[in-house]
Short mmCIF file of C-alpha atoms in Angstrom, two decimals:
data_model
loop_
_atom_site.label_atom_id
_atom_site.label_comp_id
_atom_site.label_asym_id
_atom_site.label_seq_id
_atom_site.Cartn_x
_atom_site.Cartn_y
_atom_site.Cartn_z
CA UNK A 1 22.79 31.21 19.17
CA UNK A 2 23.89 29.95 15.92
CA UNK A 3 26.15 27.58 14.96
CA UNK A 4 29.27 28.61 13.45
CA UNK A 5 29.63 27.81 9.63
CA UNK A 6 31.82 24.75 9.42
CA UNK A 7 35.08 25.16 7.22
CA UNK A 8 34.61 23.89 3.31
CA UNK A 9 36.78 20.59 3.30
CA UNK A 10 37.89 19.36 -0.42
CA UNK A 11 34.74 18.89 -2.75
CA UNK A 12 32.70 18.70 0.25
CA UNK A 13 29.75 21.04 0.32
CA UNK A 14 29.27 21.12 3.84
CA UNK A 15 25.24 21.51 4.56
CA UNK A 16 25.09 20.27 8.31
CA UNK A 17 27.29 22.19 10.78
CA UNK A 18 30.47 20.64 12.04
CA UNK A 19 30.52 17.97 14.98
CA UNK A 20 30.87 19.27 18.48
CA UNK A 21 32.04 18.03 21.61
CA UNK A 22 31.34 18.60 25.11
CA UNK A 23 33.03 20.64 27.10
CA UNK A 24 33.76 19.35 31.58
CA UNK A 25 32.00 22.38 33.08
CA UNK A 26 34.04 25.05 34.55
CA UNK A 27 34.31 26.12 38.09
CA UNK A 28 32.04 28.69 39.45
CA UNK A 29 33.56 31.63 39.24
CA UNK A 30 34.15 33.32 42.25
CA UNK A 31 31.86 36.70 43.18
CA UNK A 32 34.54 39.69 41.84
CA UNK A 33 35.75 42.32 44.58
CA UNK A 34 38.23 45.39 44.36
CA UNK A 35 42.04 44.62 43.83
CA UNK A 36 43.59 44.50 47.69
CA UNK A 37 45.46 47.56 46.99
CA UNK A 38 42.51 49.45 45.47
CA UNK A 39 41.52 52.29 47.39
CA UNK A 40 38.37 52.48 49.48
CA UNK A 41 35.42 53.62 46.96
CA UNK A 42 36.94 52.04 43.87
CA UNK A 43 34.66 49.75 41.62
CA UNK A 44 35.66 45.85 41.22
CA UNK A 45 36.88 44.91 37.92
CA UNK A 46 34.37 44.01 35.25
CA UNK A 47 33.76 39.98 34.77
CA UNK A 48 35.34 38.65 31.48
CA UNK A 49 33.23 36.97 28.88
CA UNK A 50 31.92 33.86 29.65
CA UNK A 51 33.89 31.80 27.33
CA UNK A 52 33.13 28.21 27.61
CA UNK A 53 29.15 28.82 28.33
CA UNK A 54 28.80 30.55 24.96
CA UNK A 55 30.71 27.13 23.52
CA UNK A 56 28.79 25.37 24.74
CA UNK A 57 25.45 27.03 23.61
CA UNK A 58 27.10 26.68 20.24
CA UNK A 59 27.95 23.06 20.37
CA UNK A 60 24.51 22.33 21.54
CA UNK A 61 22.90 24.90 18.42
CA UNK A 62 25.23 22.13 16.25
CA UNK A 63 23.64 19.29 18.08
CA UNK A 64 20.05 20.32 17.69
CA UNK A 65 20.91 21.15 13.70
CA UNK A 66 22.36 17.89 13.51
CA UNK A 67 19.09 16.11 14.75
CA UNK A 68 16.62 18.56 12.64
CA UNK A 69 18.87 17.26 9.51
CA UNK A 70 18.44 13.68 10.04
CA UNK A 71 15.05 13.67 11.19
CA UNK A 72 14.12 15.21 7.97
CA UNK A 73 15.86 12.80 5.86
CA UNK A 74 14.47 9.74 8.07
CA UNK A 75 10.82 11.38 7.40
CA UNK A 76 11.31 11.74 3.58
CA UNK A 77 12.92 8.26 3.16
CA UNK A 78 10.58 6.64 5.53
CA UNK A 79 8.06 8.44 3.43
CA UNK A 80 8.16 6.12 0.41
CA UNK A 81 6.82 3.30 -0.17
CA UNK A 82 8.70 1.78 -3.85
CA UNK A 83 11.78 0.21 -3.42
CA UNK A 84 12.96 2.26 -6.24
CA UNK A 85 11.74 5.51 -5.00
CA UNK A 86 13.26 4.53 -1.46
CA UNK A 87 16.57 4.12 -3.39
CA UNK A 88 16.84 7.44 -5.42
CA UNK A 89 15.67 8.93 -1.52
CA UNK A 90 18.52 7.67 -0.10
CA UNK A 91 21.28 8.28 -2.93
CA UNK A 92 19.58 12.38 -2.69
CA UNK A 93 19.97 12.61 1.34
CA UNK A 94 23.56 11.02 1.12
CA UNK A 95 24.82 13.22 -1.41
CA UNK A 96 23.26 16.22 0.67
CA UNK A 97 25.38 15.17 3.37
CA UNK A 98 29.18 13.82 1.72
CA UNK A 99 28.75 16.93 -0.40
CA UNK A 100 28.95 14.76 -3.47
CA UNK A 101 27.25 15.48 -6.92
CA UNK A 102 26.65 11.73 -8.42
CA UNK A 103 26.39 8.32 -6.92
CA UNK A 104 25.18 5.36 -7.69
CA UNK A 105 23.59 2.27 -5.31
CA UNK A 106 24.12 -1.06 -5.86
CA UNK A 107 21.36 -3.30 -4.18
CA UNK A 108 22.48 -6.69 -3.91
CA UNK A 109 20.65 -8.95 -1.03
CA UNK A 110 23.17 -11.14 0.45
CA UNK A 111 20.01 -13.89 0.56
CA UNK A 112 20.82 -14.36 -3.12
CA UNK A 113 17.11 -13.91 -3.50
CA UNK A 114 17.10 -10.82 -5.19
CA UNK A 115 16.41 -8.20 -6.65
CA UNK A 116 19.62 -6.91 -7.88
CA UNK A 117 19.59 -3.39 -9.71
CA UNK A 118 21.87 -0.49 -9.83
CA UNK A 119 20.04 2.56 -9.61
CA UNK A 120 22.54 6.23 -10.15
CA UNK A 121 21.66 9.84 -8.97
CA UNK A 122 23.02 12.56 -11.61
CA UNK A 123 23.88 9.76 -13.87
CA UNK A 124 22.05 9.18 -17.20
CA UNK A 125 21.54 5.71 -18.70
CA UNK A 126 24.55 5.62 -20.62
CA UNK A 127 26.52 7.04 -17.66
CA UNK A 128 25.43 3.92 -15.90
CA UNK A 129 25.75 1.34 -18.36
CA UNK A 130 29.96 2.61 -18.36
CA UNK A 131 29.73 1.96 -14.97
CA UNK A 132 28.72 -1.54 -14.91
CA UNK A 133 31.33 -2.47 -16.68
CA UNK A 134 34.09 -1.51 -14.06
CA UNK A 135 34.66 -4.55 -11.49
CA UNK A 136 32.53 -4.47 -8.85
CA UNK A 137 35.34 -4.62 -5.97
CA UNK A 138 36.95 -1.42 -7.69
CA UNK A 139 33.96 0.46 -7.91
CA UNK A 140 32.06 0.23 -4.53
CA UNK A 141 34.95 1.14 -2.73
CA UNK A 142 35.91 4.80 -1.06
CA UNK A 143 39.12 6.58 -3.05
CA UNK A 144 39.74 9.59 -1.83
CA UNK A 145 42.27 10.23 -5.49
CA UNK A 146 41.82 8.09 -8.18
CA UNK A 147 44.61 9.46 -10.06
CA UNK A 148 47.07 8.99 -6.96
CA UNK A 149 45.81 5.27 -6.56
CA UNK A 150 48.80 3.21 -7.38
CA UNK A 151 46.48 -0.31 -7.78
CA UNK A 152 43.48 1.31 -9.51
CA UNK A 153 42.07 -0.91 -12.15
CA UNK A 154 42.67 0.34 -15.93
CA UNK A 155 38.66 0.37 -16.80
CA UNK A 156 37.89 2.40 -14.00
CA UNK A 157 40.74 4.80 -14.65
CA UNK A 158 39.42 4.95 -17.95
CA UNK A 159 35.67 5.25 -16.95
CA UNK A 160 36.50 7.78 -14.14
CA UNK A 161 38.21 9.75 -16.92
CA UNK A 162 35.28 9.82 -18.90
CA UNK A 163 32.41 10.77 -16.98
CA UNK A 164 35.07 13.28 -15.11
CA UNK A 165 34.92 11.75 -11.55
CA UNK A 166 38.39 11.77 -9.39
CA UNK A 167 37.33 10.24 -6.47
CA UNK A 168 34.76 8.12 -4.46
CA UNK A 169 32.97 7.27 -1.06
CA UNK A 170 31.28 3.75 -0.57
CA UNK A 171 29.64 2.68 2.85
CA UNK A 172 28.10 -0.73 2.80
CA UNK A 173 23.67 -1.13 3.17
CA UNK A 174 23.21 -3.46 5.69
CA UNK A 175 21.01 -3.96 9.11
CA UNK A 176 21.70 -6.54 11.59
CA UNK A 177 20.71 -9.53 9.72
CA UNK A 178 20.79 -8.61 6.15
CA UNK A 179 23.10 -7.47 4.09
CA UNK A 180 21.45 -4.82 0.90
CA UNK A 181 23.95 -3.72 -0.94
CA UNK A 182 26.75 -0.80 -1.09
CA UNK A 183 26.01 3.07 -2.02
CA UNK A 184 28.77 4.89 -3.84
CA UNK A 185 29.19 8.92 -4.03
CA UNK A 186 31.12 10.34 -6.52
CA UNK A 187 33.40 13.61 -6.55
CA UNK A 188 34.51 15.82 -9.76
CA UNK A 189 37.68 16.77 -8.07
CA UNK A 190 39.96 14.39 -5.25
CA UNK A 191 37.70 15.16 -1.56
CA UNK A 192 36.40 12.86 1.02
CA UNK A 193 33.89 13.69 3.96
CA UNK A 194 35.70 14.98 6.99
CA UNK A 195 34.95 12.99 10.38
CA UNK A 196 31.82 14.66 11.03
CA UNK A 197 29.79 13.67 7.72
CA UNK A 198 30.77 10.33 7.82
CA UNK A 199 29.03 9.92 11.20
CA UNK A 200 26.14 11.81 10.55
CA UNK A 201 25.58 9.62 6.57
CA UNK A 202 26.65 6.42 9.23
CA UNK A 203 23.51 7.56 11.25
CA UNK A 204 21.79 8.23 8.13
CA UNK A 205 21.94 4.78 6.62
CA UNK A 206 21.18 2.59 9.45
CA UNK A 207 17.80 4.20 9.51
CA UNK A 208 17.74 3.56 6.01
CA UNK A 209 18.49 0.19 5.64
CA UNK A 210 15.93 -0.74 8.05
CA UNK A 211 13.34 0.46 5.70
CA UNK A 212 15.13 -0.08 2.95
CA UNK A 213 14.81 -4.30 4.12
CA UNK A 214 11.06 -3.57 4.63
CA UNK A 215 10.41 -2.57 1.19
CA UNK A 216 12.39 -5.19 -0.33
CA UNK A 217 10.01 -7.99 1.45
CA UNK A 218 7.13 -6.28 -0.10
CA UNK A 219 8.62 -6.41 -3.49
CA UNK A 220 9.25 -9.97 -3.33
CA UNK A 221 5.79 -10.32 -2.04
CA UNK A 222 4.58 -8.46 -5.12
CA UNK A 223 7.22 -9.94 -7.62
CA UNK A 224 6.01 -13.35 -6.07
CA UNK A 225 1.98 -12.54 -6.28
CA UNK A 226 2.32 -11.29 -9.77
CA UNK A 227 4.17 -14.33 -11.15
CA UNK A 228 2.13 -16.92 -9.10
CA UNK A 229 -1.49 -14.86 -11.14
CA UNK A 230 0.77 -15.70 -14.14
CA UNK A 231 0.79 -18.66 -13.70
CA UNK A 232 -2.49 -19.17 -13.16
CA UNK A 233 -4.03 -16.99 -16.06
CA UNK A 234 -3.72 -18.03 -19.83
CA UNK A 235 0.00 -17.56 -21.18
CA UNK A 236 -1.03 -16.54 -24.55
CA UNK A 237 -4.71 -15.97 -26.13
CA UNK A 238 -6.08 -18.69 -29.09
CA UNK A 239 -6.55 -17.68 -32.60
CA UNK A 240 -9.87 -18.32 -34.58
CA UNK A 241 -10.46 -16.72 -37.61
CA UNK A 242 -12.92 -13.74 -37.56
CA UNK A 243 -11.40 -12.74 -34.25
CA UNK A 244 -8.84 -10.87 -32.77
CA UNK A 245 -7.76 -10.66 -29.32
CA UNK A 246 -5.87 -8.39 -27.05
CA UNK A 247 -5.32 -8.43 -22.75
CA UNK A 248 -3.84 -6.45 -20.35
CA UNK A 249 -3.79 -7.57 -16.67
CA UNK A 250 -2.15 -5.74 -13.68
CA UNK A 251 -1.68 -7.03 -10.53
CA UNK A 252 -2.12 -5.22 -7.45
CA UNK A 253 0.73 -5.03 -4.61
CA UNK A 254 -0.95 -7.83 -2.64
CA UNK A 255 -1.69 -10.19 -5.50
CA UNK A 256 -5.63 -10.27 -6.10
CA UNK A 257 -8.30 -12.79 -7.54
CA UNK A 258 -9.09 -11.26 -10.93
CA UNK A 259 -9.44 -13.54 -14.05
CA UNK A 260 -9.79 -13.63 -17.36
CA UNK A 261 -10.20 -16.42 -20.01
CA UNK A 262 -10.16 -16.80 -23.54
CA UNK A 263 -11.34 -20.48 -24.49
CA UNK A 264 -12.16 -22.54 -27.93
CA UNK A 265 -15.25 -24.09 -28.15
CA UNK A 266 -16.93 -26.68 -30.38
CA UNK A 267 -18.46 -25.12 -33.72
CA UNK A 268 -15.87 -22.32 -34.32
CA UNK A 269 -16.96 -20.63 -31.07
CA UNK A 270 -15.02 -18.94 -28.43
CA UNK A 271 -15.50 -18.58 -24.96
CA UNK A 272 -14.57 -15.26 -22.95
CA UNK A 273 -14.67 -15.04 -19.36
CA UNK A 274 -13.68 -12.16 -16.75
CA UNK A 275 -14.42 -12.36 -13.25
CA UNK A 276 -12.85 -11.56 -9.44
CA UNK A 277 -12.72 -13.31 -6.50
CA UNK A 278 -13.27 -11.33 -2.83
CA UNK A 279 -10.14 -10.83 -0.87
CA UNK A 280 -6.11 -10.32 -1.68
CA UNK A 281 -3.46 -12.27 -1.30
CA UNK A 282 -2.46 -15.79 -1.75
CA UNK A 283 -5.67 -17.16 -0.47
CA UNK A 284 -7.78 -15.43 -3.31
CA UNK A 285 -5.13 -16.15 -6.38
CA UNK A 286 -5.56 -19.79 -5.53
CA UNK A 287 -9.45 -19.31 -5.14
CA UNK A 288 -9.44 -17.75 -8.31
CA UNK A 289 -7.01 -20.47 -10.32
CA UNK A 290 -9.28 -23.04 -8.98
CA UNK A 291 -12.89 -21.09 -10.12
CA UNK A 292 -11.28 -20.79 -13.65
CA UNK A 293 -10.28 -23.69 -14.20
CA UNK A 294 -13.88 -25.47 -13.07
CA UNK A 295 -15.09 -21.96 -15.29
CA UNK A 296 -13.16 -23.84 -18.27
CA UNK A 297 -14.69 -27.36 -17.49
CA UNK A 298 -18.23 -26.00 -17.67
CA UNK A 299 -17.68 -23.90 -20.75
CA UNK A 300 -16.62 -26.81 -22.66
CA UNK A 301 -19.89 -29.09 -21.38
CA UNK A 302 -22.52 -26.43 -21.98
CA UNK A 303 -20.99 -23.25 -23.01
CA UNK A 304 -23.44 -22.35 -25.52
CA UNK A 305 -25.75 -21.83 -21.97
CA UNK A 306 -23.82 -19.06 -20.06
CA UNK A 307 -26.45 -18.87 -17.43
CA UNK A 308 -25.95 -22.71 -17.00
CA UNK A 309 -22.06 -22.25 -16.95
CA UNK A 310 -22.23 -19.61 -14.29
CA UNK A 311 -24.82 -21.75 -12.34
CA UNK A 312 -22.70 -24.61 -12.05
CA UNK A 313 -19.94 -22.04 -10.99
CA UNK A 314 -21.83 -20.85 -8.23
CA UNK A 315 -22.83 -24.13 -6.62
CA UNK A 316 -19.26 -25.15 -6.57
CA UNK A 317 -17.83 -21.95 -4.98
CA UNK A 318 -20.94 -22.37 -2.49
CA UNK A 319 -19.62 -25.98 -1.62
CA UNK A 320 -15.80 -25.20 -1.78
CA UNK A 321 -15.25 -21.60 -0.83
CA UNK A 322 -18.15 -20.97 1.89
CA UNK A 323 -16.40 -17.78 3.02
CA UNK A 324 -16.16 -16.14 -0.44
CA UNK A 325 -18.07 -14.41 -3.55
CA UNK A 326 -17.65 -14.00 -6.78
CA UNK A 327 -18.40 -11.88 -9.86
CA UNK A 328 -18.24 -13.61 -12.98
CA UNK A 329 -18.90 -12.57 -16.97
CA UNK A 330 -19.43 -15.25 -19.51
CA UNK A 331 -19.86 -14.47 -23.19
CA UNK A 332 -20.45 -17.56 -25.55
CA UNK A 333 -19.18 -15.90 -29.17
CA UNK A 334 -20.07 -17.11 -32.58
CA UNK A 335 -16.80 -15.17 -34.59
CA UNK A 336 -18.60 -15.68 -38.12
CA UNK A 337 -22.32 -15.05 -37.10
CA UNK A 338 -20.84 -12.03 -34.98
CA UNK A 339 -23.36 -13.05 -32.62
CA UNK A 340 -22.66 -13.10 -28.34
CA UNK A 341 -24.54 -14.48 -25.44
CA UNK A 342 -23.52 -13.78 -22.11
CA UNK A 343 -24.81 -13.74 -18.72
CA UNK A 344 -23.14 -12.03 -15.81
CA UNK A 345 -23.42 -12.33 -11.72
CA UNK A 346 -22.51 -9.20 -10.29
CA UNK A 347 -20.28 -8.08 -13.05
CA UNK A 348 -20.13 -4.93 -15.06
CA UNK A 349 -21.41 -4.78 -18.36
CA UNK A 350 -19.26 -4.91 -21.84
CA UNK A 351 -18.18 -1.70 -23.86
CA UNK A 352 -18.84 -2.08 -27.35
CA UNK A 353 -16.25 0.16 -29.75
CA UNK A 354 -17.30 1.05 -32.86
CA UNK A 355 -16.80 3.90 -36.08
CA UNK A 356 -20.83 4.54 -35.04
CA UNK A 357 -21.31 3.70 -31.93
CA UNK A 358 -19.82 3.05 -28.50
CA UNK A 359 -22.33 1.51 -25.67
CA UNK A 360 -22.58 -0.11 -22.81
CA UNK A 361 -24.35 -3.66 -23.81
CA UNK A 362 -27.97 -3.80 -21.65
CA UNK A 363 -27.64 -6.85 -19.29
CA UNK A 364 -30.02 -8.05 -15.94
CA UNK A 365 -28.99 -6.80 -12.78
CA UNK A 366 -28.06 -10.24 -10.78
CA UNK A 367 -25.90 -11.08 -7.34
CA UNK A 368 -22.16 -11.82 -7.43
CA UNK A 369 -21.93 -15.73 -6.74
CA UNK A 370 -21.92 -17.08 -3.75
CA UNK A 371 -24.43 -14.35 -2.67
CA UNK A 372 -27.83 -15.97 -3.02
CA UNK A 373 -28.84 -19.71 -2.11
CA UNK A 374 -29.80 -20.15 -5.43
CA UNK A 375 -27.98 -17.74 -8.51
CA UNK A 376 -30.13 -17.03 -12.03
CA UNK A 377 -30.24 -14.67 -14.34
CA UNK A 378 -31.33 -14.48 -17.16
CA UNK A 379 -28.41 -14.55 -20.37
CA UNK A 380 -28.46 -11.47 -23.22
CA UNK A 381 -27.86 -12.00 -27.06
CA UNK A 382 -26.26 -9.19 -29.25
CA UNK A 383 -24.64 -8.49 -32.52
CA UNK A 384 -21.66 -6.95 -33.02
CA UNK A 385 -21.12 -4.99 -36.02
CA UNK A 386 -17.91 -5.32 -38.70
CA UNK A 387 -14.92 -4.32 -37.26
CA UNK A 388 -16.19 -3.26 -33.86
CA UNK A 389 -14.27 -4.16 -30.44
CA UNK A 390 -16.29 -6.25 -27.49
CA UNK A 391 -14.06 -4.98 -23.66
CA UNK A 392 -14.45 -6.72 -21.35
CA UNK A 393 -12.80 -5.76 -17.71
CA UNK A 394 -12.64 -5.93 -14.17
CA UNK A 395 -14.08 -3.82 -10.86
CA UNK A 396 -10.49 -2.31 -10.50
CA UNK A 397 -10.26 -0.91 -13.85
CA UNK A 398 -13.10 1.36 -12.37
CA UNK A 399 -12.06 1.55 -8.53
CA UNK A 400 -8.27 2.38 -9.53
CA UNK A 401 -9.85 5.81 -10.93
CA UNK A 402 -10.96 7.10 -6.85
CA UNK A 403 -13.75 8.11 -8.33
CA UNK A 404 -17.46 7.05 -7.72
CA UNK A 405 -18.76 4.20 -9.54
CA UNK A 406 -21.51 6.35 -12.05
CA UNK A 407 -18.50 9.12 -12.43
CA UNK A 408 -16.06 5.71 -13.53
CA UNK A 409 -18.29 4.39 -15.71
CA UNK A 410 -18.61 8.03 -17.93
CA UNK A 411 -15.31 7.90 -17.63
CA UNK A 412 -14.38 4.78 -18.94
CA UNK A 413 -16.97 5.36 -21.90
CA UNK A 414 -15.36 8.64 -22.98
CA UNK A 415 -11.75 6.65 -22.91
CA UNK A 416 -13.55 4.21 -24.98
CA UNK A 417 -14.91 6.77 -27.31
CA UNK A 418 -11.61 8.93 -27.38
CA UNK A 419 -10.08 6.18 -29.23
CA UNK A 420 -8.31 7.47 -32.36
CA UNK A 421 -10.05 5.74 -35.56
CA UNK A 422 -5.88 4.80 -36.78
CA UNK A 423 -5.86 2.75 -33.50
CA UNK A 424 -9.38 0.96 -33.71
CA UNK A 425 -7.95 -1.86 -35.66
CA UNK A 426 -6.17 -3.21 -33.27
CA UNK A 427 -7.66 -4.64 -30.30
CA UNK A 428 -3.95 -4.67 -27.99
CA UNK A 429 -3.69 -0.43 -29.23
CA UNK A 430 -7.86 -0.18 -28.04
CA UNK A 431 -7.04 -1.45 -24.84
CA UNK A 432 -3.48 0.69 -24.21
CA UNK A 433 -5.48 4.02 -25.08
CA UNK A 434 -8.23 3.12 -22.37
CA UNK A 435 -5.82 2.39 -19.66
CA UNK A 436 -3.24 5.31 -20.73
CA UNK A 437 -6.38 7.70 -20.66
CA UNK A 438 -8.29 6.20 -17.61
CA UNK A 439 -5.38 5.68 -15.14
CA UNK A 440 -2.85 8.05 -16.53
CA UNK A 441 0.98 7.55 -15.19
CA UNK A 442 0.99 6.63 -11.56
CA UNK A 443 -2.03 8.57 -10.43
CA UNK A 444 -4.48 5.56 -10.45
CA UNK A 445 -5.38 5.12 -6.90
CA UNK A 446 -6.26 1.55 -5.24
CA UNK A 447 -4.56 -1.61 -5.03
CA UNK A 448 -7.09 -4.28 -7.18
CA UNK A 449 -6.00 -6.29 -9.73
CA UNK A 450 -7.11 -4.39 -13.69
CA UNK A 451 -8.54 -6.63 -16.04
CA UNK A 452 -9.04 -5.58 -19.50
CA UNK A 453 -9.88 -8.27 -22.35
CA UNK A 454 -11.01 -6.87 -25.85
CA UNK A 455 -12.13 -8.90 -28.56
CA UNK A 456 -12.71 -7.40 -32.14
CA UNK A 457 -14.78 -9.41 -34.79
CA UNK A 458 -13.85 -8.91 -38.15
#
């Protein structure tokens, strides 16, 4: 049987049915038989209704309804995996279930550690920004009429009156041992949940916050993985005349050992280097601060010999980091002769970018590092035309695309090619087109580390 429509409280849309109660069963009833009186022959009187049984069937319909609702909003929420998706998830389901139009969360870990961000749900950017500027205590707190509050502060009297809200619901974000935040619904007209929504948006967040804690230890993790790779990686590239230079780096969720290296050399030369380290995690970011650095060392000793700066590279990873491998790409550049040698173990060949041309540069299959008991290969020397762009990149610029490796590679070379001539004169513009075209928005797939370092000679 269905379950009756529950009654439309003040500015409360009411989408799950009302709350029911159970009912002490009722006595058997007792088998009917003709009135005393009744004359032989005569029929006993027909059984009335039974009342309370068909409650009860509906209070149980309102149960089960209840349950379907929730489990559904659990799924979805426990369905993302962004802290700031999980947050716009749970501002939705709660406004589903208060009835409320707008709202607004407020995550603020009680560790102090952070993050702190406000993130609204019908509110635009501007709506927001009015917002922060009403005291905190006034704002993340439950008013069922502003107008009628006789404390209410004066800004958010005045910001209420502006973005045409008259009343409010707050419920704190918090599990057991953590406090998250509060979450704020908004009203157009003076309402508050009855009874009933309150406990079911009670239910509804202490699911919530349990996940909601589980995503915010990831994004440390990542916030903490990304900054320790900064760290490690070169805070801003050299200038040398006859050269520009242009990066972009992205750092996977679990923090990853990809490299790159832009280095001055003796003679006017420059030294580029891109390379990755097996694994994820902390482990392989210190593995790979520790390989470029040494990579620096050697390129400064004998960097006009790539082959003999990756050589040395690989007999220290051997004696240091037994358990790992390596792929490495060295490129020893002469800016005014526009002349490069490079050698690579295990790495993927440059793209040049040019008005005439745009090529993958020819270089000797060889084993990452750390592979072989014994890494060589022999190094390649090229020209590079005026004006044309060297990339260099990582594995993941290729793997993030799902694809397999041939169908990555075409890929990348029609990005490459694709790049508008107005945009080919600036190495930083070169490398945005290439990522924008290859790993468009957020369908890149994967979880490495992107490396993408393009020089362009002059």
């Amino acid at each position: 049987m269905n379950a009756p429509h529950p009654p439309k409280v003040a500015g409360i849309d009411p989408t799950v049915p009302t709350p029911t109660h159970t009912v002490a069963p009722a006595p058997p009833a007792q088998e009917a038989g003709p009135a005393p009186d009744a004359p032989a022959g005569t029929p006993p009187p027909a059984a009335a209704p039974d009342a309370p049984g068909s409650l009860l069937q509906d209070r149980l319909a309102g149960w089960v309804s209840d349950l379907t609702t929730l489990h559904e909003l659990t799924e979805r929420m426990c369905g993302t995996s962004v802290l700031q998706a999980a947050l716009e998830e749970l501002l939705r389901a709660g406004a589903a279930l208060v009835g409320a139009r707008r709202g607004l969360v407020a995550l603020e870990p009680g560790d102090g550690l952070g993050p702190r961000t406000t993130v609204g749900h019908g509110l635009g950017r501007a709506d927001l920004g009015h917002l922060e500027t009403v005291p905190r205590e006034a704002l993340l707190t439950s008013t069922a009429d502003l107008l009628a509050e006789p404390g209410l502060d004066p800004r958010h009297r005045e910001v209420a009156a502006r973005l045409g809200y008259s009343a409010g619901y707050a419920l704190p974000l918090a599990t057991d041992n953590a406090r998250l935040g509060t979450a704020v619904w908004l009203y157009d007209e003076p309402a508050a949940p009855d009874e009933h929504h309150r406990h079911l948006i009670g239910l509804y967040l202490r699911q919530a916050a349990e996940h909601l804690a589980l995503l915010l230890e990831v994004e440390r993790t990542r916030a903490y993985a990304a900054t320790l790779t900064g760290e490690l990686l070169p805070s801003r590239l050299p200038r040398l005349p006859g050269v520009q230079l242009a990066v972009r780096h992205r750092t996977g969720p679990r923090g990853g050992g990809d490299w790159y290296d832009a280095l001055p050399l003796p003679d006017a030369a420059l030294g580029l280097s891109v390379g990755s380290v097996t694994g994820s995690g902390p482990g392989a970011v210190a593995a790979m601060g520790r390989l470029r650095a040494s990579l620096r060392a050697y390129a400064v000793m004998e960097g006009e010999d790539p082959v003999a700066v990756l050589s040395d590279l690989e007999l220290l990873l051997r004696l240091t980091e037994p358990a790992r491998s390596a792929t490495a790409l060295f490129a020893y550049c002469e800016p005014a002769a526009r002349r490069i040698t490079l050698a690579g173990a295990g790495h993927s060949p440059p793209l040049l970018i040019g008005e005439r041309r745009t090529e993958y540069v020819e270089t000797s299959l060889s084993a990452p590092l750390g592979m072989l008991a014994c890494w060589e290969a022999p190094s390649v020397e090229f020209r590079v035309e005026r004006e044309e762009t060297v990339l260099l990149y990582t594995d993941g610029l290729l793997r993030r695309t799902g694809e397999a490796m041939d169908r990555a590679f075409a890929r990348l070379h029609s990005a490459a090619a694709s790049v508008p001539r107005a945009l080919r004169g600036d190495p930083g513009a070169v490398a945005d087109h290439v990522l924008a075209t290859l790993l468009p928005g957020d369908t890149a797939r994967g979880d490495e580390d992107v490396v993408l370092l393009a020089a362009r000679f002059d």
